CSV table of C-alpha atoms in Angstrom, one decimal:
chain,number,residue,atom,x,y,z
A,127,MET,CA,-8.6,-27.8,-2.7
A,128,SER,CA,-5.2,-27.6,-5.5
A,129,GLY,CA,-7.3,-26.5,-8.1
A,130,SER,CA,-8.1,-22.9,-6.3
A,131,VAL,CA,-4.3,-22.7,-5.0
A,132,GLY,CA,-3.2,-23.5,-8.8
A,133,LYS,CA,-5.7,-20.4,-9.6
A,134,ALA,CA,-4.1,-18.2,-6.3
A,135,ARG,CA,-0.8,-18.9,-7.6
A,136,LEU,CA,-2.0,-18.0,-11.1
A,137,ALA,CA,-2.9,-14.4,-10.4
A,138,VAL,CA,-0.2,-13.8,-7.6
A,139,ALA,CA,1.7,-13.9,-10.8
A,140,GLY,CA,0.0,-12.7,-12.9
A,141,SER,CA,-0.2,-9.8,-10.5
A,142,LEU,CA,3.8,-9.3,-9.7
A,143,LEU,CA,4.3,-9.3,-13.7
A,144,ALA,CA,2.0,-7.0,-14.5
A,145,VAL,CA,2.9,-4.7,-11.6
A,146,LEU,CA,6.9,-5.4,-13.1
A,147,LEU,CA,5.9,-4.4,-16.5
A,148,VAL,CA,3.6,-1.0,-14.7
A,149,ALA,CA,7.9,-0.5,-13.2
A,150,ALA,CA,9.2,-0.9,-16.7
A,151,LEU,CA,6.7,1.1,-18.6
A,152,SER,CA,7.3,4.0,-16.3
A,153,GLY,CA,10.5,3.5,-16.3
A,154,PHE,CA,11.3,4.2,-19.7
A,155,LEU,CA,8.8,6.9,-20.0
A,156,ALA,CA,10.6,8.3,-17.7
A,157,GLY,CA,13.7,8.1,-18.9
A,158,ALA,CA,12.8,8.4,-22.6
A,159,VAL,CA,10.9,11.6,-21.7
A,160,ALA,CA,13.3,13.3,-19.2
A,161,GLY,CA,15.7,14.3,-21.3
A,162,GLU,CA,15.5,18.2,-22.7
A,163,GLU,CA,16.1,17.6,-27.0
A,164,GLY,CA,13.2,14.7,-27.1
A,165,LEU,CA,12.7,11.3,-26.4
A,166,ASP,CA,15.9,9.4,-25.3
A,167,VAL,CA,15.4,5.9,-26.3
A,168,ALA,CA,19.2,4.9,-24.8
A,169,ALA,CA,18.2,6.6,-21.7
A,170,GLY,CA,14.8,4.8,-21.4
A,171,ARG,CA,15.7,1.5,-21.8
A,172,SER,CA,18.1,2.3,-19.3
A,173,PHE,CA,16.2,3.6,-16.8
A,174,ALA,CA,13.2,0.6,-17.6
A,175,ALA,CA,16.4,-1.6,-16.3
A,176,VAL,CA,17.2,0.2,-13.0
A,177,VAL,CA,13.4,0.7,-12.2
A,178,PHE,CA,13.0,-3.3,-13.0
A,179,VAL,CA,15.8,-4.3,-10.7
A,180,LEU,CA,14.4,-1.8,-8.0
A,181,ALA,CA,11.1,-3.1,-8.1
A,182,MET,CA,12.1,-6.8,-8.1
A,183,VAL,CA,14.4,-6.4,-5.0
A,184,ALA,CA,11.0,-4.8,-2.9
A,185,ILE,CA,9.1,-7.4,-4.4
A,186,SER,CA,11.9,-9.8,-2.7
A,187,GLY,CA,12.2,-8.0,0.3
A,188,ALA,CA,8.0,-7.6,0.6
A,189,TRP,CA,7.7,-11.3,-0.4
A,190,TRP,CA,10.3,-12.2,2.6
A,191,TRP,CA,8.4,-10.3,5.5
A,192,THR,CA,5.8,-11.7,4.3
A,193,ARG,CA,6.8,-15.3,4.6
A,194,ARG,CA,8.7,-14.9,7.7
A,195,ARG,CA,5.7,-13.4,9.2
A,196,ALA,CA,3.6,-16.2,8.6
A,197,ALA,CA,5.8,-18.0,9.8
A,198,ARG,CA,5.5,-16.8,13.2
A,199,PHE,CA,1.7,-17.6,13.1
A,200,GLY,CA,1.9,-21.4,11.5
A,201,LEU,CA,0.3,-19.6,8.1
A,202,SER,CA,1.7,-19.4,4.6
A,203,ALA,CA,2.1,-16.2,3.0
A,204,GLY,CA,-1.0,-16.4,0.9
A,205,ARG,CA,-3.2,-17.2,3.3
A,206,TYR,CA,-1.7,-14.3,5.8
A,207,MET,CA,-1.7,-12.0,3.5
A,208,ARG,CA,-5.8,-12.7,3.1
A,209,VAL,CA,-6.2,-12.3,6.7
A,210,GLY,CA,-4.9,-8.5,5.8
A,211,ARG,CA,-7.0,-7.5,3.1
A,212,ARG,CA,-9.8,-9.1,5.3
A,213,ILE,CA,-8.5,-6.5,8.7
A,214,GLN,CA,-8.4,-3.7,6.5
A,215,ARG,CA,-12.1,-4.5,4.7
A,216,GLY,CA,-13.0,-4.7,8.5
A,217,LYS,CA,-13.7,-8.3,8.7
A,218,VAL,CA,-12.6,-10.6,11.2
A,219,PRO,CA,-11.1,-14.3,9.9
A,220,GLU,CA,-13.4,-17.0,10.8
A,221,ASP,CA,-10.6,-19.5,11.4
A,222,PRO,CA,-9.6,-19.6,15.2
A,223,ALA,CA,-5.9,-20.7,13.9
A,224,GLU,CA,-6.2,-16.9,12.3
A,225,LEU,CA,-6.6,-14.7,15.7
A,226,PRO,CA,-3.2,-14.4,16.4
A,227,ALA,CA,-2.1,-13.2,13.1
A,228,ALA,CA,-5.5,-10.8,13.1
A,229,ILE,CA,-4.1,-9.6,16.6
A,230,ASP,CA,-0.8,-8.9,15.0
A,231,ILE,CA,-1.3,-7.1,12.1
A,232,ALA,CA,-4.3,-5.3,13.6
A,233,THR,CA,-2.1,-3.8,16.5
A,234,ARG,CA,0.4,-2.9,13.7
A,235,GLN,CA,-2.2,-1.5,11.7
A,236,ARG,CA,-2.7,1.1,14.5
A,237,ARG,CA,0.4,1.9,15.3
A,238,VAL,CA,0.8,2.8,11.5
A,239,LEU,CA,-2.5,5.4,12.0
A,240,SER,CA,-1.3,6.7,15.4
A,241,VAL,CA,1.9,7.9,13.2
A,242,GLN,CA,0.1,8.9,10.6
A,243,SER,CA,-2.6,11.1,12.6
A,244,ARG,CA,0.0,13.2,14.5
A,245,ARG,CA,0.2,16.6,13.8
A,246,TRP,CA,3.6,17.1,11.4
A,247,VAL,CA,2.6,14.6,9.2
A,248,TRP,CA,-0.7,16.4,8.3
A,249,TRP,CA,1.7,19.7,8.2
A,250,LEU,CA,3.8,17.2,5.7
A,251,LEU,CA,1.7,15.7,3.7
A,252,GLY,CA,-0.2,19.1,3.2
A,253,ALA,CA,2.9,20.1,2.3
A,254,ALA,CA,3.9,18.4,-0.7
A,255,ALA,CA,0.7,18.5,-1.9
A,256,LEU,CA,1.3,22.5,-1.8
A,257,LEU,CA,4.1,21.8,-3.5
A,258,TRP,CA,3.2,19.5,-6.9
A,259,LEU,CA,-0.2,21.3,-7.0
A,260,ALA,CA,2.3,25.1,-7.8
A,261,ASN,CA,4.5,23.0,-9.8
A,262,ALA,CA,1.4,21.8,-11.6
A,263,VAL,CA,0.4,25.2,-12.2
A,264,ALA,CA,4.5,26.0,-12.9
A,265,GLN,CA,4.1,23.5,-16.0
A,266,LEU,CA,0.8,24.6,-17.1
A,267,PHE,CA,2.3,28.4,-17.8
A,268,ALA,CA,5.2,26.9,-19.5
A,269,HIS,CA,3.1,24.6,-21.6
A,270,ASN,CA,4.6,21.8,-20.6
A,271,TYR,CA,1.2,19.9,-20.3
A,272,GLY,CA,2.4,15.8,-19.3
A,273,TYR,CA,4.6,17.3,-16.6
A,274,ALA,CA,1.4,19.6,-15.2
A,275,CYS,CA,-0.7,16.5,-14.7
A,276,PHE,CA,2.1,14.5,-13.4
A,277,SER,CA,2.8,16.6,-10.8
A,278,PHE,CA,-1.7,17.4,-10.1
A,279,LEU,CA,-1.2,13.6,-10.4
A,280,LEU,CA,1.1,13.3,-7.6
A,281,GLY,CA,-0.7,16.0,-5.2
A,282,GLY,CA,-3.6,14.5,-5.6
A,283,LEU,CA,-2.5,11.0,-4.8
A,284,THR,CA,-0.5,13.3,-2.2
A,285,LEU,CA,-4.2,14.1,-0.2
A,286,ILE,CA,-5.5,10.3,-0.5
A,287,ASN,CA,-4.5,8.9,2.7
A,288,PRO,CA,-5.3,11.6,5.1
A,289,LEU,CA,-9.1,12.0,3.0
A,290,SER,CA,-9.1,8.0,3.1
A,291,MET,CA,-8.2,7.5,6.8
A,292,ARG,CA,-11.3,8.3,8.8
A,293,ARG,CA,-12.3,5.1,7.3
A,294,GLN,CA,-9.3,3.3,7.3
A,295,ARG,CA,-9.7,4.1,11.5
A,296,ARG,CA,-13.3,3.0,11.7
A,297,ARG,CA,-12.8,0.2,10.2
A,298,LEU,CA,-9.8,-0.7,12.5
A,299,GLU,CA,-12.4,0.0,15.2
A,300,ALA,CA,-14.6,-2.2,14.2
A,301,VAL,CA,-12.1,-5.0,13.6
A,302,GLU,CA,-10.6,-4.6,17.5
A,303,ARG,CA,-13.8,-4.5,18.7
A,304,ALA,CA,-14.8,-7.9,17.0
A,305,LEU,CA,-11.6,-9.8,18.2
A,306,ARG,CA,-12.1,-8.2,21.9
A,307,ALA,CA,-15.6,-9.4,21.5
A,308,GLN,CA,-13.3,-13.2,20.3
A,309,ASP,CA,-11.6,-12.6,23.2
A,310,THR,CA,-13.3,-12.9,25.7
A,311,PRO,CA,-14.5,-16.4,26.8
A,312,GLY,CA,-19.0,-16.5,26.0
A,313,ALA,CA,-18.7,-13.8,24.6
A,314,PRO,CA,-21.4,-13.6,21.6
A,315,SER,CA,-19.2,-14.8,17.6
A,316,THR,CA,-19.8,-11.6,15.5
A,317,SER,CA,-19.6,-14.0,12.3
């Protein structure tokens, strides 16, 4: 048991370090390249430090929130996150102790999906994607190929969420049906 816990902690620590490294590197690149007169290493270091600190604060806040939420259901933060990942994949946890947390996570995901499916959100995401793509074309005409690629990337990332929402909704509906079946006495098991 302690070996698997150690491996899980090592995996979490590795993931956190990777996120912080990517944040610092992207901050450095954004700060160093943002200058108009070429590469500014001092600005890159400063910007990297700011982005690193902001990433640390965001990670700490998210971890605190997850631990507090998991404690409400008597679970560890890692176990609570595993339940959330299983629900995102469309699977119901087998352990009955995890079912209240699974119901809570599914309810919160349903709330998020209902907000995202509103008409004004679609218009806002479409407008944001259009602006990023228009900026990319303008950067191409100005021969700023790095900024153009960055704008194309952000325009594409803006469009990913609406395109993947249908699949998320289907998976969540499957989880909700399975949770209702497990809640009903005498219902067949979905495991």
